[in-house]
PDB file of C-alpha atoms in Angstrom:
ATOM      1  CA  MET A   1      45.444  62.007 -65.363  1.00 53.00           C
ATOM      2  CA  HIS A   2      45.163  65.191 -67.453  1.00 54.00           C
ATOM      3  CA  LYS A   3      41.748  65.997 -65.721  1.00 52.00           C
ATOM      4  CA  LEU A   4      43.247  65.559 -62.159  1.00 47.00           C
ATOM      5  CA  VAL A   5      46.097  67.723 -63.109  1.00 42.00           C
ATOM      6  CA  ARG A   6      43.648  70.299 -64.319  1.00 49.00           C
ATOM      7  CA  ILE A   7      41.368  70.259 -61.024  1.00 47.00           C
ATOM      8  CA  ILE A   8      44.523  70.909 -58.892  1.00 47.00           C
ATOM      9  CA  ILE A   9      45.469  73.637 -60.774  1.00 45.00           C
ATOM     10  CA  LEU A  10      41.925  75.130 -61.077  1.00 42.00           C
ATOM     11  CA  ASN A  11      41.937  74.999 -57.570  1.00 42.00           C
ATOM     12  CA  PHE A  12      45.349  76.300 -57.151  1.00 38.00           C
ATOM     13  CA  LEU A  13      44.254  79.700 -59.175  1.00 37.00           C
ATOM     14  CA  LEU A  14      41.005  79.793 -57.252  1.00 37.00           C
ATOM     15  CA  MET A  15      42.661  80.223 -54.437  1.00 40.00           C
ATOM     16  CA  PHE A  16      44.328  83.417 -55.693  1.00 37.00           C
ATOM     17  CA  LEU A  17      41.151  84.528 -56.659  1.00 38.00           C
ATOM     18  CA  VAL A  18      39.806  84.950 -53.370  1.00 42.00           C
ATOM     19  CA  ALA A  19      42.395  87.619 -51.925  1.00 45.00           C
ATOM     20  CA  CYS A  20      41.160  90.671 -50.125  1.00 51.00           C
ATOM     21  CA  ASP A  21      42.930  93.140 -53.118  1.00 45.00           C
ATOM     22  CA  ASN A  22      39.732  94.573 -55.005  1.00 46.00           C
ATOM     23  CA  PRO A  23      40.156  96.434 -58.264  1.00 44.00           C
ATOM     24  CA  GLN A  24      37.727  98.464 -57.653  1.00 45.00           C
ATOM     25  CA  THR A  25      39.251 100.489 -54.792  1.00 44.00           C
ATOM     26  CA  GLN A  26      39.196 103.768 -56.775  1.00 43.00           C
ATOM     27  CA  GLU A  27      35.878 103.613 -57.271  1.00 45.00           C
ATOM     28  CA  HIS A  28      34.806 103.518 -53.407  1.00 44.00           C
ATOM     29  CA  ALA A  29      36.854 106.614 -53.031  1.00 48.00           C
ATOM     30  CA  ASN A  30      33.747 108.137 -55.261  1.00 49.00           C
ATOM     31  CA  LEU A  31      31.187 106.119 -54.097  1.00 51.00           C
ATOM     32  CA  ALA A  32      28.070 107.770 -52.242  1.00 52.00           C
ATOM     33  CA  ILE A  33      28.041 107.654 -48.262  1.00 57.00           C
ATOM     34  CA  ASP A  34      26.789 104.367 -47.217  1.00 77.00           C
ATOM     35  CA  LYS A  35      24.340 105.190 -44.343  1.00 80.00           C
ATOM     36  CA  THR A  36      23.799 101.381 -43.762  1.00 87.00           C
ATOM     37  CA  LEU A  37      27.336 101.067 -41.646  1.00 93.00           C
ATOM     38  CA  CYS A  38      27.300 101.120 -38.254  1.00 94.00           C
ATOM     39  CA  GLN A  39      28.962 104.166 -37.002  1.00 92.00           C
ATOM     40  CA  PHE A  40      30.441 103.370 -33.522  1.00 93.00           C
ATOM     41  CA  SER A  41      32.036 106.782 -32.923  1.00 91.00           C
ATOM     42  CA  VAL A  42      28.159 107.811 -32.505  1.00 91.00           C
ATOM     43  CA  GLY A  43      27.572 104.910 -30.255  1.00 93.00           C
ATOM     44  CA  GLU A  44      25.993 101.708 -30.380  1.00 96.00           C
ATOM     45  CA  CYS A  45      24.564 100.394 -33.525  1.00 96.00           C
ATOM     46  CA  TYR A  46      20.887  98.960 -33.027  1.00 97.00           C
ATOM     47  CA  LYS A  47      19.020  96.475 -34.752  1.00 96.00           C
ATOM     48  CA  LYS A  48      15.423  95.206 -33.598  1.00 94.00           C
ATOM     49  CA  VAL A  49      13.508  92.018 -33.789  1.00 92.00           C
ATOM     50  CA  ALA A  50      10.213  91.302 -32.494  1.00 88.00           C
ATOM     51  CA  ASP A  51      10.242  93.702 -29.315  1.00 92.00           C
ATOM     52  CA  LEU A  52      13.913  93.081 -28.637  1.00 96.00           C
ATOM     53  CA  GLN A  53      16.349  95.780 -29.525  1.00 97.00           C
ATOM     54  CA  VAL A  54      19.867  94.338 -29.904  1.00 98.00           C
ATOM     55  CA  GLY A  55      22.975  97.204 -29.961  1.00 98.00           C
ATOM     56  CA  LEU A  56      26.479  96.413 -30.997  1.00 98.00           C
ATOM     57  CA  LEU A  57      29.506  98.779 -30.185  1.00 97.00           C
ATOM     58  CA  ILE A  58      32.943  97.740 -31.025  1.00 96.00           C
ATOM     59  CA  ASN A  59      35.998  99.806 -29.401  1.00 95.00           C
ATOM     60  CA  PRO A  60      38.247 101.307 -30.332  1.00 94.00           C
ATOM     61  CA  VAL A  61      35.337 102.831 -32.914  1.00 93.00           C
ATOM     62  CA  ASN A  62      37.559 103.288 -35.663  1.00 91.00           C
ATOM     63  CA  THR A  63      37.998  99.758 -35.915  1.00 92.00           C
ATOM     64  CA  PRO A  64      41.468  99.510 -36.754  1.00 91.00           C
ATOM     65  CA  SER A  65      42.825  96.233 -38.703  1.00 91.00           C
ATOM     66  CA  GLU A  66      45.297  94.016 -36.697  1.00 91.00           C
ATOM     67  CA  LYS A  67      44.746  95.301 -33.841  1.00 93.00           C
ATOM     68  CA  PRO A  68      42.975  94.560 -30.339  1.00 96.00           C
ATOM     69  CA  LEU A  69      39.435  95.167 -30.379  1.00 96.00           C
ATOM     70  CA  ILE A  70      36.120  94.767 -27.817  1.00 97.00           C
ATOM     71  CA  VAL A  71      32.834  93.830 -29.090  1.00 97.00           C
ATOM     72  CA  THR A  72      30.278  94.633 -26.533  1.00 98.00           C
ATOM     73  CA  LEU A  73      26.612  93.343 -27.523  1.00 98.00           C
ATOM     74  CA  THR A  74      23.347  94.587 -25.455  1.00 98.00           C
ATOM     75  CA  SER A  75      20.154  93.545 -25.478  1.00 97.00           C
ATOM     76  CA  ASN A  76      16.737  95.178 -24.118  1.00 97.00           C
ATOM     77  CA  GLN A  77      15.329  91.605 -22.704  1.00 95.00           C
ATOM     78  CA  ALA A  78      16.895  88.397 -22.226  1.00 94.00           C
ATOM     79  CA  ILE A  79      18.842  86.241 -24.854  1.00 96.00           C
ATOM     80  CA  THR A  80      20.269  82.763 -24.555  1.00 95.00           C
ATOM     81  CA  ASN A  81      22.781  80.889 -27.015  1.00 96.00           C
ATOM     82  CA  ILE A  82      24.393  83.833 -28.306  1.00 96.00           C
ATOM     83  CA  SER A  83      27.212  83.418 -30.833  1.00 96.00           C
ATOM     84  CA  ILE A  84      28.989  85.743 -32.980  1.00 97.00           C
ATOM     85  CA  ARG A  85      30.938  85.437 -36.084  1.00 96.00           C
ATOM     86  CA  ILE A  86      32.745  88.343 -38.370  1.00 96.00           C
ATOM     87  CA  GLU A  87      33.128  87.835 -42.015  1.00 94.00           C
ATOM     88  CA  GLY A  88      33.925  90.396 -45.019  1.00 89.00           C
ATOM     89  CA  ARG A  89      30.915  91.610 -46.610  1.00 89.00           C
ATOM     90  CA  ASP A  90      32.218  91.973 -50.450  1.00 83.00           C
ATOM     91  CA  MET A  91      34.937  89.415 -50.108  1.00 85.00           C
ATOM     92  CA  PHE A  92      35.978  86.515 -48.135  1.00 87.00           C
ATOM     93  CA  MET A  93      38.391  87.227 -45.261  1.00 85.00           C
ATOM     94  CA  GLY A  94      37.750  84.029 -43.677  1.00 88.00           C
ATOM     95  CA  ILE A  95      35.290  83.420 -40.889  1.00 92.00           C
ATOM     96  CA  ILE A  96      36.313  85.047 -37.244  1.00 94.00           C
ATOM     97  CA  PRO A  97      34.073  83.771 -34.390  1.00 95.00           C
ATOM     98  CA  VAL A  98      34.200  85.599 -31.016  1.00 96.00           C
ATOM     99  CA  SER A  99      33.745  83.940 -27.400  1.00 95.00           C
ATOM    100  CA  LEU A 100      31.600  86.240 -25.775  1.00 96.00           C
ATOM    101  CA  SER A 101      31.353  86.530 -21.884  1.00 96.00           C
ATOM    102  CA  ALA A 102      28.052  87.883 -20.062  1.00 95.00           C
ATOM    103  CA  ILE A 103      29.671  91.151 -17.774  1.00 96.00           C
ATOM    104  CA  LYS A 104      25.793  91.843 -16.581  1.00 95.00           C
ATOM    105  CA  ASP A 105      22.637  91.324 -17.025  1.00 95.00           C
ATOM    106  CA  ASN A 106      21.953  91.586 -20.851  1.00 97.00           C
ATOM    107  CA  VAL A 107      25.488  92.867 -21.655  1.00 98.00           C
ATOM    108  CA  TYR A 108      28.544  90.565 -23.200  1.00 98.00           C
ATOM    109  CA  GLN A 109      32.019  91.382 -24.323  1.00 97.00           C
ATOM    110  CA  GLY A 110      34.364  89.455 -26.113  1.00 97.00           C
ATOM    111  CA  PRO A 111      37.744  90.405 -28.021  1.00 97.00           C
ATOM    112  CA  LEU A 112      38.460  90.423 -31.505  1.00 95.00           C
ATOM    113  CA  ILE A 113      41.279  90.958 -34.090  1.00 92.00           C
ATOM    114  CA  PHE A 114      40.716  90.891 -38.101  1.00 90.00           C
ATOM    115  CA  GLY A 115      43.205  90.943 -40.451  1.00 85.00           C
ATOM    116  CA  SER A 116      43.920  93.937 -42.483  1.00 84.00           C
ATOM    117  CA  CYS A 117      43.255  94.096 -46.582  1.00 79.00           C
ATOM    118  CA  SER A 118      45.147  96.185 -49.154  1.00 73.00           C
ATOM    119  CA  SER A 119      41.852  97.900 -49.932  1.00 73.00           C
ATOM    120  CA  ASP A 120      41.109 101.134 -48.467  1.00 74.00           C
ATOM    121  CA  TYR A 121      37.185 100.321 -48.154  1.00 84.00           C
ATOM    122  CA  MET A 122      36.691  96.834 -46.161  1.00 88.00           C
ATOM    123  CA  VAL A 123      33.547  96.142 -44.687  1.00 91.00           C
ATOM    124  CA  TRP A 124      32.937  93.490 -42.626  1.00 91.00           C
ATOM    125  CA  ARG A 125      29.888  92.072 -41.496  1.00 95.00           C
ATOM    126  CA  VAL A 126      28.780  90.869 -37.999  1.00 97.00           C
ATOM    127  CA  PHE A 127      26.583  87.843 -37.407  1.00 97.00           C
ATOM    128  CA  VAL A 128      24.830  87.583 -34.197  1.00 98.00           C
ATOM    129  CA  SER A 129      22.730  84.482 -33.666  1.00 97.00           C
ATOM    130  CA  PHE A 130      20.615  83.978 -30.480  1.00 97.00           C
ATOM    131  CA  ASP A 131      17.293  82.570 -28.974  1.00 96.00           C
ATOM    132  CA  TYR A 132      14.725  84.930 -28.003  1.00 95.00           C
ATOM    133  CA  GLN A 133      11.174  84.094 -27.245  1.00 91.00           C
ATOM    134  CA  GLN A 134      11.931  80.327 -27.993  1.00 91.00           C
ATOM    135  CA  GLN A 135      13.193  81.385 -31.451  1.00 94.00           C
ATOM    136  CA  PRO A 136      16.433  81.203 -33.268  1.00 96.00           C
ATOM    137  CA  ARG A 137      17.110  84.732 -34.749  1.00 96.00           C
ATOM    138  CA  THR A 138      19.901  86.094 -36.283  1.00 97.00           C
ATOM    139  CA  LEU A 139      20.704  90.041 -37.075  1.00 97.00           C
ATOM    140  CA  MET A 140      23.672  91.527 -39.087  1.00 97.00           C
ATOM    141  CA  TYR A 141      25.703  94.659 -38.766  1.00 97.00           C
ATOM    142  CA  ASP A 142      28.103  96.081 -41.199  1.00 96.00           C
ATOM    143  CA  PHE A 143      30.937  98.139 -40.735  1.00 93.00           C
ATOM    144  CA  LEU A 144      34.043 100.027 -42.111  1.00 92.00           C
ATOM    145  CA  ALA A 145      37.283  98.492 -41.080  1.00 88.00           C
ATOM    146  CA  ASP A 146      39.997 101.472 -40.544  1.00 87.00           C
ATOM    147  CA  ASN A 147      37.592 104.211 -40.262  1.00 81.00           C
ATOM    148  CA  ASP A 148      39.652 106.988 -39.398  1.00 74.00           C
ATOM    149  CA  ASN A 149      37.888 109.268 -41.123  1.00 58.00           C
ATOM    150  CA  ASN A 150      34.016 109.028 -40.045  1.00 46.00           C
ATOM    151  CA  GLU A 151      33.142 111.914 -41.398  1.00 44.00           C
ATOM    152  CA  ARG A 152      33.407 110.287 -44.990  1.00 43.00           C
ATOM    153  CA  TYR A 153      31.385 107.687 -44.500  1.00 40.00           C
ATOM    154  CA  ARG A 154      28.093 109.309 -42.810  1.00 38.00           C
TER     155      ARG A 154
END
């Protein structure tokens, strides 16, 4: 019985450890600029696999939390079985699926809303999975939420 109570208490405490409040918030302000993050203010963020180039763009480009966003995915060749999900890169914020619709050849769009975090530096990761040349592929794109000061992260 005591073991069961300990397990319940431990699980309860672990729920609070998965919160988005990052104690390193002050350190992030002093970090070097992360050039690996997508900068939607300058255009699509591209990844390449085989001879395929896949671009991601999120509008509004400052990617505000708790606001409606539009995700646009483009490819220079046909891809199939496309799925997108978004997760926190450095902390668990849940898994957010994005439902895409084809708007023209090799261009797909879908709506997105993600939650806010008390940290002033929340990086999200977009996982794009698809089939190309009869092979499953996955690409990852990282971007900063609430990126109102784009110059700071260039």
